[in-house]
mmCIF file of C-alpha atoms and ligand atoms in Angstrom:
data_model
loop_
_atom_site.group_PDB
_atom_site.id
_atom_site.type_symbol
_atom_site.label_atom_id
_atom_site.label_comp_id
_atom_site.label_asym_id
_atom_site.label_seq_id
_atom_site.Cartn_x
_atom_site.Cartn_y
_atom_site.Cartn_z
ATOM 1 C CA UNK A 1 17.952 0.143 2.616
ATOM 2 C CA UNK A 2 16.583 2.142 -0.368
ATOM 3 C CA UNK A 3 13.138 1.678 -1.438
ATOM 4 C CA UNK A 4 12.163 2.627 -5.313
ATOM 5 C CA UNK A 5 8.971 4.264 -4.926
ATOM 6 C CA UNK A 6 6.699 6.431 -7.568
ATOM 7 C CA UNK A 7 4.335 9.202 -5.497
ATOM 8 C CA UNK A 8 1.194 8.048 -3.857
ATOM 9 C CA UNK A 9 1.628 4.779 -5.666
ATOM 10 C CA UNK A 10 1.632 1.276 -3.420
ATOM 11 C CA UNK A 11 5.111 1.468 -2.920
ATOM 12 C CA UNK A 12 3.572 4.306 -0.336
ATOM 13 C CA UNK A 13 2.773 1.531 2.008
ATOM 14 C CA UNK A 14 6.495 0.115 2.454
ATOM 15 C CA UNK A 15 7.580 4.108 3.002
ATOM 16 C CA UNK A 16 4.649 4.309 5.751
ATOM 17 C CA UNK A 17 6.203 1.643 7.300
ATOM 18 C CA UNK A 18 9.571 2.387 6.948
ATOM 19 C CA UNK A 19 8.721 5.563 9.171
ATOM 20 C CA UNK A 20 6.759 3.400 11.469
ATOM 21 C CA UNK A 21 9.938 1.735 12.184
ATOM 22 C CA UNK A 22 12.109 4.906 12.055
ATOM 23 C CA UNK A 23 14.688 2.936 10.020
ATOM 24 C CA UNK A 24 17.267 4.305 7.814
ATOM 25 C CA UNK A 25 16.552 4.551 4.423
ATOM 26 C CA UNK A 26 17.208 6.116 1.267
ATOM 27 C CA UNK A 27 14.287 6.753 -1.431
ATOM 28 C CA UNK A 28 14.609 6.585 -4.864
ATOM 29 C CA UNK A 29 11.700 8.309 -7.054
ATOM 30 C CA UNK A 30 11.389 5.771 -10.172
ATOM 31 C CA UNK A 31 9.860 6.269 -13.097
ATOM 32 C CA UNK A 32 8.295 3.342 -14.613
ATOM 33 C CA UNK A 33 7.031 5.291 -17.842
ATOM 34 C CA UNK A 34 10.718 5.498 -18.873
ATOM 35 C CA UNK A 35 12.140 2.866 -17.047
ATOM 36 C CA UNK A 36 14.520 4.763 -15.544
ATOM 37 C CA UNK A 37 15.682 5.518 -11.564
ATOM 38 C CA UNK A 38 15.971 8.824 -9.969
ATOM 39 C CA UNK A 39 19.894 7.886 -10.464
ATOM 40 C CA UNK A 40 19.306 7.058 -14.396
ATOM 41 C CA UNK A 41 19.971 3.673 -14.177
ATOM 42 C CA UNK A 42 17.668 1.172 -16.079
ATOM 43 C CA UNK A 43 14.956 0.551 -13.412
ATOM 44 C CA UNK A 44 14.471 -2.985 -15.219
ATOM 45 C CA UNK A 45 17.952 -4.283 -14.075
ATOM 46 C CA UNK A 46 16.646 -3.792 -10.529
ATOM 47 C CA UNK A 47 13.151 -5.104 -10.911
ATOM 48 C CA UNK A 48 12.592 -7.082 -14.835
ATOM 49 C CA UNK A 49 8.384 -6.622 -14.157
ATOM 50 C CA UNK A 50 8.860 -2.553 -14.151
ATOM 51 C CA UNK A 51 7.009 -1.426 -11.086
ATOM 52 C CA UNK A 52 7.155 -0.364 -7.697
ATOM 53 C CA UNK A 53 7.730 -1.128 -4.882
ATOM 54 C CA UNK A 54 11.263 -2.553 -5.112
ATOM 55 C CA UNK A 55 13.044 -2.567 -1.923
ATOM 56 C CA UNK A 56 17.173 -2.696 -2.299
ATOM 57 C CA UNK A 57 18.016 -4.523 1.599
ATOM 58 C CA UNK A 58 21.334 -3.661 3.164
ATOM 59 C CA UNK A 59 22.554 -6.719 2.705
ATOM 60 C CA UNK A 60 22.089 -6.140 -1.630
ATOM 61 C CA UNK A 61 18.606 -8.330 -1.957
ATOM 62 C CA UNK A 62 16.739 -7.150 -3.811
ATOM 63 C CA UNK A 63 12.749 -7.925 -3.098
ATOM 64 C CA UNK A 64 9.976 -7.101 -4.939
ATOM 65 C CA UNK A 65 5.698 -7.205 -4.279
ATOM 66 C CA UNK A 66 4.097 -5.439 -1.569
ATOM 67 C CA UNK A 67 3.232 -8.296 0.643
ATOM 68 C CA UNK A 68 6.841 -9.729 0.120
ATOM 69 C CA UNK A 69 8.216 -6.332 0.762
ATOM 70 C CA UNK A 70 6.103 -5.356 3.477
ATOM 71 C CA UNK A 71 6.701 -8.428 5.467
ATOM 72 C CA UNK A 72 10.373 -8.369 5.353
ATOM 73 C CA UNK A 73 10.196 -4.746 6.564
ATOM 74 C CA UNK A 74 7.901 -5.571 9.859
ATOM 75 C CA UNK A 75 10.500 -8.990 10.248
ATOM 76 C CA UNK A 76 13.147 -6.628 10.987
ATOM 77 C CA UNK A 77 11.729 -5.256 13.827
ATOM 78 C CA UNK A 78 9.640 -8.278 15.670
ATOM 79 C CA UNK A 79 9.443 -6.015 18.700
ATOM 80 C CA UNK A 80 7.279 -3.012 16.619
ATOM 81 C CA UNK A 81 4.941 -5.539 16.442
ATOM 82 C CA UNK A 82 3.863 -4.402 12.774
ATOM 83 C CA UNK A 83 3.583 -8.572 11.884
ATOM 84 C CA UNK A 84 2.026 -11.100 13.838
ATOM 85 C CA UNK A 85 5.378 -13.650 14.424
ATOM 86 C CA UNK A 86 5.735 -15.996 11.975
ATOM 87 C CA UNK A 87 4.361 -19.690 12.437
ATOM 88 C CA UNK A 88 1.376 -18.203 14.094
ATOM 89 C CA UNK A 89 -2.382 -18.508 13.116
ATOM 90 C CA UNK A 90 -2.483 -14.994 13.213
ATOM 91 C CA UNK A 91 0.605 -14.516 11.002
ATOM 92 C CA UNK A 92 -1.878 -16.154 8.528
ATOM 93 C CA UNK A 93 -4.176 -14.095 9.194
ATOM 94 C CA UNK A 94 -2.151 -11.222 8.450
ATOM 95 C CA UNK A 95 -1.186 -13.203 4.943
ATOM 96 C CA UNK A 96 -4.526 -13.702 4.136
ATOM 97 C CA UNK A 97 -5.568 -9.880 4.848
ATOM 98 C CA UNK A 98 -2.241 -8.722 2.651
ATOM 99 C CA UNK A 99 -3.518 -11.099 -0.374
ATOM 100 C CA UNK A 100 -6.713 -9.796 -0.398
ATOM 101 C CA UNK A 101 -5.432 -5.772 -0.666
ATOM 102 C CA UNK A 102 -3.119 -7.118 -3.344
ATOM 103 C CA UNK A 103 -5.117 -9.286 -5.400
ATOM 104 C CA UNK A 104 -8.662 -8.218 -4.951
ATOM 105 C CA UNK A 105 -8.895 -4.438 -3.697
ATOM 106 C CA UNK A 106 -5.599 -3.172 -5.119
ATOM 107 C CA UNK A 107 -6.448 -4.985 -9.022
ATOM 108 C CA UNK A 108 -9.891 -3.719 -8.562
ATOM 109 C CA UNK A 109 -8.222 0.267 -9.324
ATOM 110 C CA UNK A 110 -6.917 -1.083 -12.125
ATOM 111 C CA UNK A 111 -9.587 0.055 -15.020
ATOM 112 C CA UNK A 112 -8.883 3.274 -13.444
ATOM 113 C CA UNK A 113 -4.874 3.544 -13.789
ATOM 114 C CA UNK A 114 -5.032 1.915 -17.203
ATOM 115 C CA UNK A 115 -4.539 4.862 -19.208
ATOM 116 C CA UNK A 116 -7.912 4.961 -21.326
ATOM 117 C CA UNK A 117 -11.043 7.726 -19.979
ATOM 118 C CA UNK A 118 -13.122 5.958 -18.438
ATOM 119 C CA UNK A 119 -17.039 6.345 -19.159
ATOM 120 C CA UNK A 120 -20.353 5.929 -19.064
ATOM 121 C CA UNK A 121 -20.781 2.210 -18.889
ATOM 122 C CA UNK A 122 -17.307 1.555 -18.527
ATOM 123 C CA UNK A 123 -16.511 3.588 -15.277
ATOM 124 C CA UNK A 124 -19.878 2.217 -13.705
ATOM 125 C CA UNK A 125 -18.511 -0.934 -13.931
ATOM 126 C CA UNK A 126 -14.733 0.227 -12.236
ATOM 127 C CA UNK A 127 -16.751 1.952 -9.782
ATOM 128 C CA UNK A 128 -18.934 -0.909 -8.713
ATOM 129 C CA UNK A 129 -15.425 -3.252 -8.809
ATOM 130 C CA UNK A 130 -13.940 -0.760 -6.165
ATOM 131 C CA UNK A 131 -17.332 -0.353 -3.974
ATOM 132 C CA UNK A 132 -17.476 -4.102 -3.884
ATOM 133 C CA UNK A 133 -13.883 -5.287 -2.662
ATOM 134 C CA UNK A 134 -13.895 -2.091 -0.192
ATOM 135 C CA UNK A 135 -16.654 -4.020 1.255
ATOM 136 C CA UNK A 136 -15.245 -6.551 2.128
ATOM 137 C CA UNK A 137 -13.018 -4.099 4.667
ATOM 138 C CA UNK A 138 -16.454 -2.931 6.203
ATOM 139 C CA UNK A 139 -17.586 -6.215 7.048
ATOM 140 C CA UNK A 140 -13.818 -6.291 8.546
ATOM 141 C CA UNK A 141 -14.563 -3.234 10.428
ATOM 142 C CA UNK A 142 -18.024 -4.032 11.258
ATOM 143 C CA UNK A 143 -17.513 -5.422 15.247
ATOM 144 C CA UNK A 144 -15.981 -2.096 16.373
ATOM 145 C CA UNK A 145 -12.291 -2.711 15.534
ATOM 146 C CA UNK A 146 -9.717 -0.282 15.002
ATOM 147 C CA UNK A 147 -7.445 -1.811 11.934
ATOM 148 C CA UNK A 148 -7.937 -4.871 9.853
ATOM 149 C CA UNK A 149 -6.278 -7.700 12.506
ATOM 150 C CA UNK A 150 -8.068 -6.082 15.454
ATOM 151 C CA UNK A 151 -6.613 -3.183 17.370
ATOM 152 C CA UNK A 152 -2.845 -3.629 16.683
ATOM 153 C CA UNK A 153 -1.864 -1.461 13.647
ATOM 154 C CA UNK A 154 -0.136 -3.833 10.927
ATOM 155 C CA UNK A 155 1.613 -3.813 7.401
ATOM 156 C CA UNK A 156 -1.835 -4.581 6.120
ATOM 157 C CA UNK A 157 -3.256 -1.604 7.663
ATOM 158 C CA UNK A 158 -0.440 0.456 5.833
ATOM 159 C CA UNK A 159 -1.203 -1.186 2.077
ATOM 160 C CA UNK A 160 -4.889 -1.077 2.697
ATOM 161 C CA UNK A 161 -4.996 2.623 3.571
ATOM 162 C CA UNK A 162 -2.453 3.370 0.597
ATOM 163 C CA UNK A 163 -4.939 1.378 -1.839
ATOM 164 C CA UNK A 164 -8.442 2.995 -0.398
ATOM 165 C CA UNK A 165 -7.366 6.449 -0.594
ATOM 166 C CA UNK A 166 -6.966 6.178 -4.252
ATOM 167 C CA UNK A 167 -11.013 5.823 -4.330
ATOM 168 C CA UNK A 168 -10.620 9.611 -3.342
ATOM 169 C CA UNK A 169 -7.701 10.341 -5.732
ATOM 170 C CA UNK A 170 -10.098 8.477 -8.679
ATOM 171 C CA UNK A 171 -13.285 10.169 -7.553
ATOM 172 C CA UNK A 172 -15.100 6.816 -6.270
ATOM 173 C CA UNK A 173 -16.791 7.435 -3.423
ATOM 174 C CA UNK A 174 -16.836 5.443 -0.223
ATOM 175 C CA UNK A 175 -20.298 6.396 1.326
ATOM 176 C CA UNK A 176 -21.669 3.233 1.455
ATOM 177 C CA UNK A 177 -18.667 2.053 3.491
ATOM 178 C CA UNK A 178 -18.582 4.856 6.635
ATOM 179 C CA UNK A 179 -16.344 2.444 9.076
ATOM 180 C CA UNK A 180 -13.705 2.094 6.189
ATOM 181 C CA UNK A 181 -14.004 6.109 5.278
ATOM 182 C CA UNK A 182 -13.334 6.914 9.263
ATOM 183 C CA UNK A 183 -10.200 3.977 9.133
ATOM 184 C CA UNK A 184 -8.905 5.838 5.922
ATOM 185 C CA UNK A 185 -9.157 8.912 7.965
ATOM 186 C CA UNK A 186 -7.710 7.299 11.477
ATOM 187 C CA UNK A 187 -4.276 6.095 9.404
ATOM 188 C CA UNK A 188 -3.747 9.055 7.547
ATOM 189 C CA UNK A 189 -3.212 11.003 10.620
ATOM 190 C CA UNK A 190 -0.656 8.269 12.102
ATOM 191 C CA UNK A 191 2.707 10.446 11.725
ATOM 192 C CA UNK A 192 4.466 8.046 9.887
ATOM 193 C CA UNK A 193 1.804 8.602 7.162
ATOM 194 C CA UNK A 194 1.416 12.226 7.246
ATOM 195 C CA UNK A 195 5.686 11.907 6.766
ATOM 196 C CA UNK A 196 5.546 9.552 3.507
ATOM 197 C CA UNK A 197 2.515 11.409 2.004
ATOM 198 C CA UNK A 198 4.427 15.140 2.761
ATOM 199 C CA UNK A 199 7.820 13.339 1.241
ATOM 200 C CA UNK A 200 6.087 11.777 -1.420
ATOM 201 C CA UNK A 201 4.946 15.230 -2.458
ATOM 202 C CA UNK A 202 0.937 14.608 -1.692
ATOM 203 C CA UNK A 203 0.409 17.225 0.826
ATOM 204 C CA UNK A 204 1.869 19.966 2.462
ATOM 205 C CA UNK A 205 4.393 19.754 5.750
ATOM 206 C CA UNK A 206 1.663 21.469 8.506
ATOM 207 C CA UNK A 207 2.920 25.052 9.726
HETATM 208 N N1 GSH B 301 2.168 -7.180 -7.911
HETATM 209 C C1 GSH B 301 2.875 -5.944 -7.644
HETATM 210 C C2 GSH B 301 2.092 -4.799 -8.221
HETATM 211 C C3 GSH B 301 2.819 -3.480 -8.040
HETATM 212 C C4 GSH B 301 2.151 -2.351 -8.801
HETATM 213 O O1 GSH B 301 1.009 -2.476 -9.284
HETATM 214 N N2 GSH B 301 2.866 -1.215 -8.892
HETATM 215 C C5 GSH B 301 2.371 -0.070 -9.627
HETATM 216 C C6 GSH B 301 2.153 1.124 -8.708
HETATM 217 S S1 GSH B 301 0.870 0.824 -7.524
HETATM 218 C C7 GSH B 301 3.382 0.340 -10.665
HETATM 219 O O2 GSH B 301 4.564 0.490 -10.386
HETATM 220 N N3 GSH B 301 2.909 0.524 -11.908
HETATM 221 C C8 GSH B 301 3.719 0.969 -12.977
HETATM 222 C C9 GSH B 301 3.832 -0.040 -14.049
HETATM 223 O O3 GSH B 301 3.288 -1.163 -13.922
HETATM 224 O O4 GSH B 301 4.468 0.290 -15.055
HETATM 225 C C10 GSH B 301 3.141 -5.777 -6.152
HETATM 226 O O5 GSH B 301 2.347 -6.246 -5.332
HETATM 227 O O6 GSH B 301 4.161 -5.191 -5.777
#
């Protein structure tokens, strides 16, 4: 499998889980400024929208969108348990937690990545868009458990922790939300996250 991915960027979530799984997999760093893979090829041929994450399967597929891409990966190994099984309530629920990171919390950092300064009024505004959908993850959080399903670590776990700590990366804070601060912090210790952030260039391999 290769995954097209662009540092720290959503496509981070499909690398997290590729380590979960400890498949094999090559990474290509695209750039979707020029359009262009880490190979040179037109990036555009492989996905015609222009962004990340595209995921190239083994068999030559070639899927696109995080919840698409993110599903297929945790279907390939049923027994890592990283996706309720399919045909299940909670399989829905699973769907229903991915739609919201993709649609609601990951959109809401859009203002920010838009490439226009953001201020005064204007970054009030993104700020209070961010604060809002991240608390709908407290309220998640709020009985006591440990990841967004309960305490079984999932795909949505992965995007959700990719998409929050860019409230850090942006310089939103996450105060008023302390169970979804301490969840940030609980997945970004999980190995397979500390591997894809030290890959991905975001932090430093520990001595
Ligand atoms: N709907 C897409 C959105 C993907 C997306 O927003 N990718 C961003 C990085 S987080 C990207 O590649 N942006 C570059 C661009 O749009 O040119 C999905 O869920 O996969």
């Amino acid at each position: 499998m290769k995954l097209h991915y662009k540092p720290g960027a959503c496509s981070m979530a499909s690398h997290i889980i590729l380590n979960e799984l400890g498949a094999a997999f090559e990474l290509d760093k695209t750039d979707t400024d020029t359009g262009k893979t880490e190979a040179g090829e037109s990036f555009l041929k492989i996905n015609p929208n222009g962004y990340v994450p595209a995921l190239i399967t083994d068999d030559g597929e070639i899927i696109t969108e995080n919840p698409a891409v993110l599903q297929y990966l945790a279907d390939q190994s049923p027994d890592a348990g990283l996706a309720p099984p399919n045909g299940t309530l909670a399989r829905i629920r699973l769907q229903e937690a991915l739609n919201f990171v993709s649609s609601e919390l990951h959109k809401s950092f859009g203002p920010f990545f838009g490439g226009k300064e953001l201020d005064g009024e204007a970054r009030k505004k993104a700020e209070a868009g961010v604060v809002r959908r991240a608390a709908h993850i407290e309220q998640r959080l709020a009985d006591g458990r440990t990841f967004l399903l309960g305490d079984t670590f999932t795909v949505a776990d992965a995007y959700a922790f990719v998409v929050l700590n860019w409230a850090a990366f942006v310089g939103v804070s996450l105060a008023a939300h302390p169970k979804t601060q301490a969840y940030v912090a609980r997945i970004a210790k999980r190995p397979a996250s500390i591997k894809a952030m030290v890959a991905e260039g975001l932090m430093e391999q520990a001595a």
